[in-house]
Amino acid sequence: EQQVEEEEEGFVSTNKAPRPIYYRRDVLRYFTALLRHVNLGHLRMLGLNEHSSEWPRNDFKLLHVFGASLKSGSWWYKHLNSSDRVFDFIHALLRLASPLSVPRVVPREKLRQLFLHNQKQAHTVDPAVLRSLGCRDEQLKALLERTPGGPKDARVRCSDGTTPPLLVPEPEPDDLTDPEEEQQEEDEEEEEQQQEE
């Protein structure tokens, strides 16, 4: 699976490390899980006519839903290169749904608990974790149903009949620092130093 031919980019990767395309796929998986969680369906049929292979279709879906946020060359496109960044993106999305309740600083450990694997390899959302992050189902649904990923009858349309994409703002540098994680890292470093002595 790691050795995926990307015809559009004209190369075959033999690199064992996950590439950005895998992290963009994770964003799509988690976004789809959020859609399903609030009963807004999924994006399964989107892009089938435009692309026959999975990877270009995934990027097509992301561009359709998130527009310039995930356009090639954008901040998110360039920085979605780790699982931490995937959770940063999901955090920014949840803050759009509930800006007053979801904490400004990314709680990555809690975000890692938000998505569960079911037996079909799909992801589901843990409702208790979503609430503990400060986002209620109604708030999430109100945001997502207005996007190109939501149901056709609920989308907000521009005068030309199109539905604007959901633009996810890039994080501020201070938003990416979780005090609990920082403290845990400091404690681990201190413990390692004591063991060396």
Coordinates of N, CA, C and O in Angstrom, one line a residue:
E1 N 0.8 -1.2 0.0 CA 0.0 0.0 0.0 C 0.9 1.3 0.0 O 0.5 2.3 -0.6
Q2 N 2.0 1.2 0.6 CA 2.9 2.3 0.7 C 3.5 2.7 -0.6 O 3.8 3.9 -0.9
Q3 N 3.7 1.7 -1.5 CA 4.3 2.0 -2.8 C 3.2 2.3 -3.8 O 2.8 1.4 -4.5
V4 N 2.7 3.5 -3.8 CA 1.6 3.9 -4.6 C 2.1 4.7 -5.7 O 2.8 5.7 -5.6
E5 N 1.6 4.3 -6.9 CA 2.0 5.1 -8.1 C 1.1 6.3 -8.2 O -0.1 6.2 -8.2
E6 N 1.7 7.5 -8.3 CA 0.9 8.7 -8.4 C 1.1 9.2 -9.8 O 2.1 9.9 -10.1
E7 N 0.2 8.9 -10.7 CA 0.4 9.2 -12.1 C 0.4 10.7 -12.3 O 1.1 11.2 -13.1
E8 N -0.4 11.4 -11.6 CA -0.5 12.9 -11.8 C 0.8 13.6 -11.4 O 1.2 14.6 -12.0
E9 N 1.5 13.0 -10.4 CA 2.8 13.6 -10.0 C 4.0 13.0 -10.8 O 5.1 13.5 -10.7
G10 N 3.7 11.9 -11.5 CA 4.7 11.3 -12.3 C 5.9 10.6 -11.6 O 7.0 10.5 -12.1
F11 N 5.6 10.0 -10.4 CA 6.7 9.2 -9.8 C 6.1 8.1 -9.0 O 4.9 8.1 -8.7
V12 N 7.0 7.1 -8.7 CA 6.6 6.0 -7.8 C 7.4 6.1 -6.5 O 8.6 6.2 -6.6
S13 N 6.8 6.2 -5.4 CA 7.5 6.3 -4.1 C 7.8 4.9 -3.6 O 7.0 4.1 -3.5
T14 N 9.1 4.8 -3.1 CA 9.4 3.6 -2.4 C 9.8 3.9 -1.0 O 10.3 3.1 -0.3
N15 N 9.5 5.1 -0.6 CA 9.8 5.6 0.8 C 8.9 4.8 1.8 O 7.7 4.8 1.6
K16 N 9.5 4.3 2.8 CA 8.7 3.6 3.8 C 7.9 4.5 4.7 O 6.9 4.1 5.3
A17 N 8.4 5.8 4.9 CA 7.7 6.7 5.8 C 6.4 7.2 5.1 O 6.3 7.4 3.9
P18 N 5.3 7.4 5.9 CA 4.1 7.9 5.3 C 4.3 9.2 4.7 O 5.1 10.1 5.2
R19 N 3.6 9.4 3.6 CA 3.8 10.7 2.9 C 2.5 11.6 3.1 O 1.5 11.1 3.6
P20 N 2.6 12.8 2.8 CA 1.5 13.7 3.1 C 0.1 13.2 2.5 O -0.9 13.5 3.1
I21 N 0.2 12.5 1.4 CA -1.1 12.0 0.9 C -1.8 11.1 1.8 O -3.1 11.1 1.9
Y22 N -1.1 10.4 2.6 CA -1.7 9.5 3.6 C -2.4 10.3 4.7 O -3.4 9.9 5.3
Y23 N -1.8 11.4 5.1 CA -2.4 12.3 6.2 C -3.6 13.0 5.6 O -4.6 13.2 6.4
R24 N -3.6 13.4 4.3 CA -4.8 14.0 3.8 C -5.9 12.9 3.7 O -7.1 13.3 4.0
R25 N -5.6 11.7 3.5 CA -6.6 10.6 3.5 C -7.2 10.5 4.9 O -8.4 10.3 5.0
D26 N -6.3 10.6 5.9 CA -6.9 10.6 7.3 C -7.8 11.7 7.6 O -8.8 11.5 8.3
V27 N -7.5 12.9 7.1 CA -8.4 14.0 7.3 C -9.8 13.7 6.6 O -10.8 13.9 7.2
L28 N -9.7 13.1 5.4 CA -11.0 12.7 4.8 C -11.8 11.7 5.5 O -13.0 11.8 5.7
R29 N -11.0 10.7 6.1 CA -11.7 9.6 6.9 C -12.4 10.2 8.1 O -13.5 9.9 8.4
Y30 N -11.7 11.1 8.8 CA -12.2 11.7 10.0 C -13.4 12.6 9.7 O -14.4 12.6 10.4
F31 N -13.2 13.4 8.6 CA -14.3 14.3 8.2 C -15.6 13.4 7.9 O -16.7 13.8 8.3
T32 N -15.4 12.4 7.2 CA -16.5 11.5 6.8 C -17.2 10.9 8.1 O -18.4 10.8 8.2
A33 N -16.3 10.5 9.1 CA -16.9 10.0 10.3 C -17.7 11.1 11.0 O -18.8 10.8 11.6
L34 N -17.3 12.3 11.0 CA -18.0 13.4 11.6 C -19.4 13.6 10.9 O -20.4 13.8 11.5
L35 N -19.3 13.5 9.5 CA -20.6 13.6 8.8 C -21.6 12.5 9.2 O -22.7 12.8 9.4
R36 N -21.1 11.3 9.2 CA -21.9 10.2 9.6 C -22.4 10.3 11.0 O -23.6 9.9 11.3
H37 N -21.6 10.8 11.9 CA -22.0 11.0 13.3 C -23.2 11.8 13.5 O -24.1 11.6 14.3
V38 N -23.3 12.9 12.6 CA -24.5 13.8 12.8 C -25.5 13.5 11.6 O -26.3 14.3 11.3
N39 N -25.5 12.2 11.1 CA -26.5 11.7 10.2 C -26.5 12.6 8.9 O -27.6 12.8 8.4
L40 N -25.4 13.0 8.4 CA -25.3 13.7 7.1 C -24.8 12.9 6.0 O -24.3 13.4 5.0
G41 N -24.7 11.6 6.2 CA -24.3 10.7 5.1 C -22.8 10.6 5.0 O -22.1 10.6 6.0
H42 N -22.3 10.6 3.7 CA -20.8 10.4 3.5 C -20.6 11.0 2.1 O -21.4 11.5 1.4
L43 N -19.3 10.9 1.7 CA -18.9 11.5 0.4 C -18.6 10.4 -0.6 O -17.8 10.6 -1.5
R44 N -19.1 9.2 -0.4 CA -18.7 8.0 -1.2 C -18.7 8.2 -2.7 O -17.8 7.8 -3.4
M45 N -19.8 8.8 -3.3 CA -19.9 8.9 -4.7 C -19.2 10.1 -5.3 O -19.0 10.1 -6.5
L46 N -18.8 11.0 -4.5 CA -18.1 12.2 -5.0 C -16.8 11.9 -5.6 O -16.0 11.2 -5.0
G47 N -16.6 12.4 -6.8 CA -15.3 12.2 -7.5 C -15.2 11.0 -8.3 O -14.2 10.8 -9.0
L48 N -16.2 10.1 -8.3 CA -16.2 8.8 -9.1 C -16.1 9.1 -10.6 O -15.4 8.4 -11.3
N49 N -16.8 10.1 -11.1 CA -16.8 10.4 -12.5 C -15.5 11.1 -12.9 O -15.1 11.0 -14.1
E50 N -14.9 11.8 -12.0 CA -13.7 12.6 -12.3 C -12.4 11.8 -12.2 O -11.5 12.1 -12.9
H51 N -12.3 10.9 -11.3 CA -11.1 10.1 -11.0 C -11.3 8.7 -10.8 O -12.2 8.3 -10.1
S52 N -10.5 7.8 -11.5 CA -10.7 6.4 -11.4 C -9.9 5.8 -10.2 O -10.2 4.7 -9.8
S53 N -8.9 6.5 -9.8 CA -8.0 5.9 -8.7 C -8.3 6.7 -7.4 O -8.7 7.9 -7.4
E54 N -8.0 6.0 -6.3 CA -8.3 6.5 -5.0 C -7.6 7.8 -4.6 O -8.3 8.8 -4.1
W55 N -6.3 8.0 -4.8 CA -5.6 9.1 -4.3 C -6.0 10.4 -4.9 O -6.3 11.4 -4.2
P56 N -6.1 10.5 -6.3 CA -6.6 11.8 -6.8 C -8.1 12.1 -6.4 O -8.5 13.2 -6.2
R57 N -8.9 11.0 -6.2 CA -10.3 11.2 -5.8 C -10.3 11.7 -4.4 O -11.2 12.6 -4.1
N58 N -9.4 11.3 -3.5 CA -9.4 11.8 -2.1 C -9.1 13.3 -2.2 O -9.8 14.1 -1.5
D59 N -8.1 13.7 -2.9 CA -7.8 15.1 -3.0 C -8.9 15.9 -3.6 O -9.2 17.0 -3.2
F60 N -9.6 15.3 -4.6 CA -10.7 16.0 -5.3 C -11.8 16.3 -4.2 O -12.4 17.4 -4.1
K61 N -12.1 15.3 -3.4 CA -13.1 15.4 -2.3 C -12.7 16.5 -1.3 O -13.5 17.3 -1.0
L62 N -11.5 16.5 -0.9 CA -11.0 17.5 0.1 C -11.1 18.9 -0.5 O -11.5 19.8 0.2
L63 N -10.7 19.0 -1.8 CA -10.7 20.3 -2.4 C -12.2 20.8 -2.6 O -12.5 22.0 -2.4
H64 N -13.1 19.9 -2.9 CA -14.5 20.2 -3.1 C -15.1 20.7 -1.7 O -15.8 21.7 -1.7
V65 N -14.7 20.0 -0.6 CA -15.3 20.4 0.7 C -14.6 21.6 1.3 O -15.2 22.5 1.8
F66 N -13.3 21.6 1.3 CA -12.5 22.6 2.0 C -11.9 23.7 1.1 O -11.2 24.6 1.6
G67 N -12.0 23.6 -0.2 CA -11.6 24.7 -1.1 C -10.1 25.1 -0.9 O -9.2 24.2 -0.8
A68 N -9.9 26.4 -0.8 CA -8.5 26.9 -0.7 C -7.8 26.4 0.5 O -6.5 26.4 0.5
S69 N -8.5 25.9 1.5 CA -7.8 25.4 2.7 C -6.9 24.3 2.4 O -5.8 24.1 3.0
L70 N -7.3 23.4 1.5 CA -6.5 22.3 1.1 C -6.0 22.3 -0.3 O -5.7 21.2 -0.9
K71 N -6.0 23.4 -0.9 CA -5.5 23.6 -2.3 C -4.0 23.4 -2.3 O -3.3 23.7 -1.3
S72 N -3.5 22.8 -3.3 CA -2.0 22.6 -3.4 C -1.3 23.9 -3.2 O -1.6 24.9 -3.8
G73 N -0.3 23.9 -2.3 CA 0.4 25.1 -1.9 C -0.1 25.8 -0.7 O 0.6 26.7 -0.2
S74 N -1.3 25.5 -0.2 CA -1.9 26.2 0.9 C -1.1 25.7 2.2 O -0.4 24.8 2.2
W75 N -1.3 26.5 3.3 CA -0.6 26.1 4.6 C -1.0 24.7 5.0 O -0.1 23.9 5.3
W76 N -2.3 24.4 5.0 CA -2.7 23.0 5.4 C -2.1 22.0 4.5 O -1.6 20.9 4.9
Y77 N -2.1 22.2 3.2 CA -1.6 21.2 2.2 C -0.2 21.0 2.5 O 0.3 19.8 2.5
K78 N 0.6 22.0 2.8 CA 2.0 21.8 3.0 C 2.4 21.3 4.4 O 3.4 20.6 4.5
H79 N 1.5 21.5 5.4 CA 1.8 21.1 6.7 C 1.1 19.8 7.2 O 1.4 19.4 8.3
L80 N 0.2 19.2 6.4 CA -0.4 18.0 6.8 C 0.6 16.8 6.6 O 0.4 16.1 5.6
N81 N 1.6 16.7 7.4 CA 2.7 15.8 7.3 C 2.9 14.9 8.5 O 3.9 14.3 8.6
S82 N 1.9 14.9 9.4 CA 2.0 14.1 10.6 C 0.6 13.9 11.2 O -0.3 14.6 10.9
S83 N 0.5 12.9 12.0 CA -0.8 12.7 12.7 C -1.2 13.8 13.6 O -2.3 14.2 13.7
D84 N -0.2 14.5 14.2 CA -0.4 15.7 15.0 C -1.1 16.8 14.1 O -2.1 17.4 14.6
R85 N -0.6 17.0 12.9 CA -1.2 18.0 12.1 C -2.7 17.6 11.6 O -3.5 18.5 11.5
V86 N -2.9 16.3 11.5 CA -4.3 15.9 11.1 C -5.2 16.3 12.3 O -6.3 16.8 12.0
F87 N -4.8 16.0 13.5 CA -5.6 16.4 14.7 C -5.7 17.9 14.8 O -6.7 18.4 15.3
D88 N -4.7 18.6 14.4 CA -4.7 20.1 14.4 C -5.8 20.6 13.5 O -6.6 21.5 13.8
F89 N -5.9 19.9 12.3 CA -6.9 20.3 11.3 C -8.3 20.0 11.9 O -9.2 20.8 11.8
I90 N -8.5 18.8 12.5 CA -9.8 18.5 13.1 C -10.2 19.4 14.2 O -11.3 19.9 14.3
H91 N -9.2 19.8 15.0 CA -9.4 20.8 16.1 C -9.9 22.1 15.5 O -10.9 22.7 16.0
A92 N -9.3 22.6 14.4 CA -9.7 23.9 13.8 C -11.1 23.8 13.3 O -11.9 24.7 13.3
L93 N -11.4 22.6 12.7 CA -12.8 22.4 12.2 C -13.8 22.4 13.4 O -14.9 23.1 13.3
L94 N -13.5 21.8 14.5 CA -14.4 21.8 15.6 C -14.6 23.2 16.2 O -15.6 23.6 16.7
R95 N -13.5 24.0 16.2 CA -13.6 25.4 16.6 C -14.5 26.2 15.8 O -15.1 27.1 16.2
L96 N -14.6 25.9 14.5 CA -15.5 26.6 13.6 C -17.0 26.3 14.0 O -17.8 27.1 14.0
A97 N -17.2 25.0 14.5 CA -18.5 24.6 14.9 C -18.9 25.2 16.3 O -20.0 25.6 16.5
S98 N -17.9 25.3 17.1 CA -18.2 25.7 18.5 C -17.0 26.6 19.0 O -16.2 26.2 19.9
P99 N -16.9 27.8 18.5 CA -15.7 28.6 18.8 C -15.6 29.0 20.3 O -14.5 29.3 20.8
L100 N -16.7 29.1 21.0 CA -16.6 29.6 22.4 C -16.3 28.4 23.4 O -15.9 28.7 24.5
S101 N -16.6 27.2 23.0 CA -16.4 26.1 23.9 C -15.2 25.2 23.7 O -14.6 24.7 24.6
V102 N -14.8 25.0 22.4 CA -13.7 24.2 22.1 C -12.4 25.0 22.5 O -12.3 26.1 22.1
P103 N -11.5 24.4 23.2 CA -10.3 25.2 23.7 C -9.5 25.7 22.5 O -9.4 25.0 21.5
R104 N -8.9 26.8 22.7 CA -8.0 27.4 21.7 C -6.8 26.6 21.4 O -6.4 26.4 20.3
V105 N -6.2 26.1 22.5 CA -5.0 25.3 22.4 C -5.4 23.8 22.0 O -6.4 23.3 22.6
V106 N -4.7 23.3 21.1 CA -5.1 21.9 20.5 C -4.8 20.8 21.6 O -3.7 20.6 22.0
P107 N -5.9 20.2 22.0 CA -5.8 19.1 23.0 C -5.6 17.7 22.3 O -6.5 16.9 22.1
R108 N -4.4 17.5 21.7 CA -4.1 16.4 20.8 C -4.4 15.1 21.5 O -5.0 14.2 20.8
E109 N -4.1 14.9 22.7 CA -4.4 13.6 23.3 C -5.8 13.2 23.3 O -6.3 12.1 23.1
K110 N -6.6 14.2 23.6 CA -8.1 14.0 23.7 C -8.6 13.8 22.2 O -9.5 13.0 22.0
L111 N -8.1 14.5 21.3 CA -8.5 14.4 19.9 C -8.1 13.0 19.4 O -8.9 12.4 18.6
R112 N -7.0 12.4 19.8 CA -6.7 11.0 19.4 C -7.7 10.0 19.9 O -7.8 8.9 19.3
Q113 N -8.5 10.4 21.0 CA -9.5 9.5 21.5 C -10.9 9.7 20.8 O -11.8 8.9 21.0
L114 N -11.0 10.7 20.0 CA -12.3 11.0 19.4 C -12.7 10.0 18.4 O -13.9 9.7 18.3
F115 N -11.8 9.5 17.6 CA -12.2 8.5 16.5 C -11.9 7.1 16.9 O -10.8 6.8 17.3
L116 N -12.9 6.2 16.7 CA -12.7 4.8 17.0 C -12.8 4.0 15.7 O -13.5 4.4 14.8
H117 N -12.1 2.9 15.7 CA -12.2 2.0 14.6 C -13.4 1.0 14.8 O -13.5 0.4 15.9
N118 N -14.2 0.8 13.8 CA -15.2 -0.3 14.0 C -14.7 -1.5 13.2 O -13.7 -1.5 12.6
Q119 N -15.5 -2.6 13.2 CA -15.0 -3.8 12.6 C -14.9 -3.7 11.0 O -14.2 -4.5 10.4
K120 N -15.6 -2.8 10.4 CA -15.5 -2.6 9.0 C -14.4 -1.7 8.6 O -14.3 -1.2 7.4
Q121 N -13.5 -1.4 9.5 CA -12.3 -0.5 9.2 C -12.8 1.0 9.0 O -12.0 1.8 8.6
A122 N -14.0 1.3 9.2 CA -14.5 2.7 9.1 C -14.2 3.3 10.5 O -14.0 2.6 11.5
H123 N -14.3 4.6 10.6 CA -14.1 5.3 11.8 C -15.5 5.8 12.3 O -16.3 6.2 11.5
T124 N -15.6 5.8 13.6 CA -16.8 6.3 14.3 C -16.3 7.4 15.3 O -15.1 7.4 15.6
V125 N -17.3 8.2 15.7 CA -16.9 9.3 16.7 C -17.4 8.9 18.1 O -18.5 8.4 18.2
D126 N -16.6 9.1 19.0 CA -17.0 8.8 20.4 C -17.7 10.1 20.9 O -17.1 11.1 21.1
P127 N -19.0 10.0 21.1 CA -19.8 11.2 21.5 C -19.4 11.8 22.8 O -19.4 13.0 22.9
A128 N -18.9 11.0 23.7 CA -18.5 11.6 25.0 C -17.3 12.4 24.9 O -17.1 13.5 25.5
V129 N -16.3 11.9 24.0 CA -15.1 12.7 23.8 C -15.4 14.0 23.0 O -14.9 15.1 23.4
L130 N -16.3 13.9 22.1 CA -16.7 15.1 21.3 C -17.3 16.2 22.3 O -16.9 17.3 22.2
R131 N -18.2 15.7 23.2 CA -18.7 16.7 24.2 C -17.6 17.2 25.1 O -17.6 18.4 25.5
S132 N -16.7 16.3 25.5 CA -15.6 16.8 26.4 C -14.7 17.8 25.7 O -14.0 18.6 26.4
L133 N -14.7 17.8 24.4 CA -13.9 18.8 23.7 C -14.6 20.1 23.6 O -14.0 21.1 23.1
G134 N -15.9 20.1 24.0 CA -16.6 21.4 23.9 C -17.5 21.6 22.7 O -18.0 22.7 22.4
C135 N -17.8 20.5 22.0 CA -18.6 20.6 20.8 C -19.8 19.7 20.9 O -19.6 18.5 21.1
R136 N -21.0 20.2 20.7 CA -22.2 19.4 20.8 C -22.6 19.0 19.3 O -22.2 19.6 18.3
D137 N -23.3 17.9 19.3 CA -23.7 17.3 18.0 C -24.5 18.4 17.1 O -24.3 18.5 15.9
E138 N -25.4 19.2 17.8 CA -26.2 20.1 17.1 C -25.3 21.2 16.4 O -25.5 21.7 15.3
Q139 N -24.2 21.6 17.2 CA -23.3 22.6 16.6 C -22.5 22.1 15.4 O -22.4 22.8 14.4
L140 N -22.1 20.9 15.5 CA -21.3 20.2 14.5 C -22.2 20.1 13.2 O -21.8 20.4 12.1
K141 N -23.4 19.6 13.5 CA -24.4 19.4 12.3 C -24.7 20.7 11.6 O -24.7 20.8 10.4
A142 N -24.9 21.8 12.4 CA -25.2 23.1 11.9 C -24.1 23.6 11.0 O -24.3 24.2 9.9
L143 N -22.8 23.3 11.3 CA -21.7 23.7 10.5 C -21.6 22.8 9.2 O -21.5 23.3 8.1
L144 N -21.7 21.5 9.4 CA -21.4 20.6 8.3 C -22.5 20.5 7.3 O -22.2 20.3 6.1
E145 N -23.8 20.7 7.7 CA -24.8 20.6 6.7 C -24.8 21.8 5.7 O -25.5 21.7 4.7
R146 N -24.1 22.8 6.0 CA -24.0 24.0 5.1 C -22.9 23.9 4.2 O -22.7 24.8 3.3
T147 N -22.1 22.8 4.2 CA -20.9 22.7 3.4 C -21.2 21.9 2.2 O -22.3 21.2 2.1
P148 N -20.3 21.8 1.2 CA -20.5 20.9 0.0 C -20.5 19.5 0.4 O -21.0 18.6 -0.3
G149 N -20.1 19.1 1.7 CA -20.2 17.7 2.1 C -21.5 17.4 2.7 O -21.8 16.2 2.9
G150 N -22.4 18.4 3.0 CA -23.6 18.2 3.6 C -24.7 17.8 2.6 O -24.5 17.8 1.4
P151 N -25.9 17.5 3.1 CA -27.0 17.2 2.2 C -27.4 18.3 1.3 O -27.4 19.5 1.7
K152 N -27.8 18.0 0.1 CA -28.1 19.0 -0.9 C -29.1 20.0 -0.5 O -29.0 21.2 -0.8
D153 N -30.2 19.6 0.2 CA -31.3 20.5 0.5 C -30.9 21.4 1.7 O -31.7 22.4 1.9
A154 N -29.8 21.2 2.4 CA -29.5 22.1 3.6 C -28.4 23.0 3.3 O -28.1 23.9 4.1
R155 N -27.7 22.9 2.1 CA -26.6 23.7 1.8 C -26.9 25.2 1.6 O -27.9 25.5 1.0
V156 N -26.0 26.0 2.0 CA -26.2 27.5 1.8 C -25.6 27.7 0.4 O -24.5 27.3 0.1
R157 N -26.3 28.3 -0.5 CA -25.9 28.5 -1.8 C -25.6 30.0 -2.1 O -26.2 30.9 -1.6
C158 N -24.6 30.2 -3.0 CA -24.2 31.6 -3.4 C -25.2 31.9 -4.5 O -26.0 31.1 -5.0
S159 N -25.2 33.2 -5.0 CA -26.1 33.7 -6.0 C -26.0 32.9 -7.3 O -26.9 32.8 -8.1
D160 N -24.8 32.3 -7.5 CA -24.6 31.5 -8.8 C -25.0 30.0 -8.6 O -24.8 29.2 -9.5
G161 N -25.6 29.7 -7.4 CA -26.1 28.3 -7.2 C -25.1 27.4 -6.6 O -25.4 26.2 -6.3
T162 N -23.9 27.8 -6.4 CA -22.9 26.9 -5.8 C -22.8 27.0 -4.3 O -23.3 28.0 -3.8
T163 N -22.3 26.0 -3.7 CA -22.1 26.0 -2.2 C -20.7 26.3 -1.9 O -19.8 25.6 -2.4
P164 N -20.5 27.4 -1.1 CA -19.1 27.7 -0.8 C -18.4 26.6 0.0 O -19.0 26.0 0.9
P165 N -17.1 26.4 -0.2 CA -16.4 25.4 0.6 C -16.2 25.9 2.0 O -16.3 27.1 2.3
L166 N -15.9 25.0 2.9 CA -15.7 25.3 4.3 C -14.2 25.6 4.4 O -13.3 24.8 4.3
L167 N -13.9 26.9 4.7 CA -12.5 27.3 4.8 C -12.0 27.1 6.3 O -12.6 27.7 7.2
V168 N -11.0 26.3 6.5 CA -10.5 26.0 7.8 C -9.3 26.8 8.0 O -8.3 26.7 7.3
P169 N -9.3 27.8 9.0 CA -8.2 28.7 9.2 C -6.9 27.9 9.7 O -7.1 26.9 10.4
E170 N -5.8 28.4 9.3 CA -4.5 27.8 9.8 C -4.4 28.2 11.3 O -4.8 29.3 11.7
P171 N -3.7 27.3 12.0 CA -3.6 27.7 13.5 C -2.6 28.7 13.8 O -1.6 28.9 13.0
E172 N -2.8 29.4 14.9 CA -1.8 30.3 15.4 C -0.7 29.5 16.0 O -1.0 28.4 16.6
P173 N 0.6 29.9 16.0 CA 1.6 29.1 16.7 C 1.3 28.7 18.1 O 1.6 27.6 18.5
D174 N 0.7 29.6 18.9 CA 0.4 29.4 20.3 C -0.7 28.3 20.4 O -0.8 27.7 21.5
D175 N -1.5 28.2 19.4 CA -2.6 27.2 19.5 C -2.1 25.8 19.4 O -2.8 24.8 19.9
L176 N -0.9 25.6 18.9 CA -0.4 24.2 18.7 C 0.4 23.7 20.0 O 0.9 22.6 20.0
T177 N 0.4 24.5 21.0 CA 1.2 24.1 22.2 C 0.2 23.7 23.3 O -0.6 24.5 23.8
D178 N 0.1 22.4 23.6 CA -0.7 21.9 24.6 C 0.1 21.9 25.9 O 1.1 21.1 26.0
P179 N -0.3 22.7 26.9 CA 0.4 22.7 28.2 C 0.6 21.4 28.8 O 1.7 21.1 29.4
E180 N -0.4 20.5 28.8 CA -0.3 19.2 29.4 C 0.8 18.3 28.7 O 1.6 17.7 29.3
E181 N 0.8 18.4 27.3 CA 1.8 17.6 26.6 C 3.2 18.2 26.8 O 4.1 17.4 27.0
E182 N 3.3 19.5 26.9 CA 4.6 20.1 27.2 C 5.1 19.7 28.5 O 6.3 19.3 28.7
Q183 N 4.2 19.7 29.5 CA 4.6 19.3 30.9 C 5.0 17.8 30.9 O 6.0 17.4 31.5
Q184 N 4.3 17.0 30.2 CA 4.6 15.5 30.1 C 6.0 15.3 29.5 O 6.8 14.5 29.9
E185 N 6.3 16.1 28.4 CA 7.6 16.0 27.7 C 8.7 16.4 28.7 O 9.7 15.8 28.7
E186 N 8.4 17.5 29.4 CA 9.5 18.0 30.4 C 9.7 17.0 31.5 O 10.8 16.7 31.8
D187 N 8.6 16.3 32.0 CA 8.8 15.3 33.0 C 9.6 14.1 32.5 O 10.4 13.6 33.2
E188 N 9.3 13.7 31.2 CA 10.0 12.6 30.6 C 11.5 12.9 30.5 O 12.4 12.1 30.7
E189 N 11.8 14.1 30.0 CA 13.2 14.5 29.9 C 13.9 14.5 31.2 O 15.0 14.1 31.3
E190 N 13.2 15.1 32.2 CA 13.8 15.1 33.6 C 14.0 13.7 34.1 O 15.1 13.4 34.7
E191 N 13.1 12.8 33.9 CA 13.3 11.4 34.3 C 14.4 10.7 33.6 O 15.2 10.0 34.2
E192 N 14.6 11.0 32.3 CA 15.7 10.4 31.5 C 17.1 11.0 32.1 O 18.0 10.2 32.2
Q193 N 17.1 12.3 32.4 CA 18.3 12.8 33.0 C 18.7 12.2 34.3 O 19.8 11.9 34.6
Q194 N 17.6 12.0 35.1 CA 17.9 11.3 36.5 C 18.4 9.9 36.3 O 19.2 9.5 37.1
Q195 N 17.9 9.2 35.3 CA 18.3 7.8 35.1 C 19.8 7.8 34.6 O 20.5 6.8 34.9
E196 N 20.2 8.8 33.8 CA 21.5 8.9 33.3 C 22.5 9.1 34.4 O 23.7 8.7 34.4
E197 N 22.1 9.8 35.4 CA 23.0 10.2 36.6 C 23.0 9.0 37.5 O 23.8 8.4 37.9

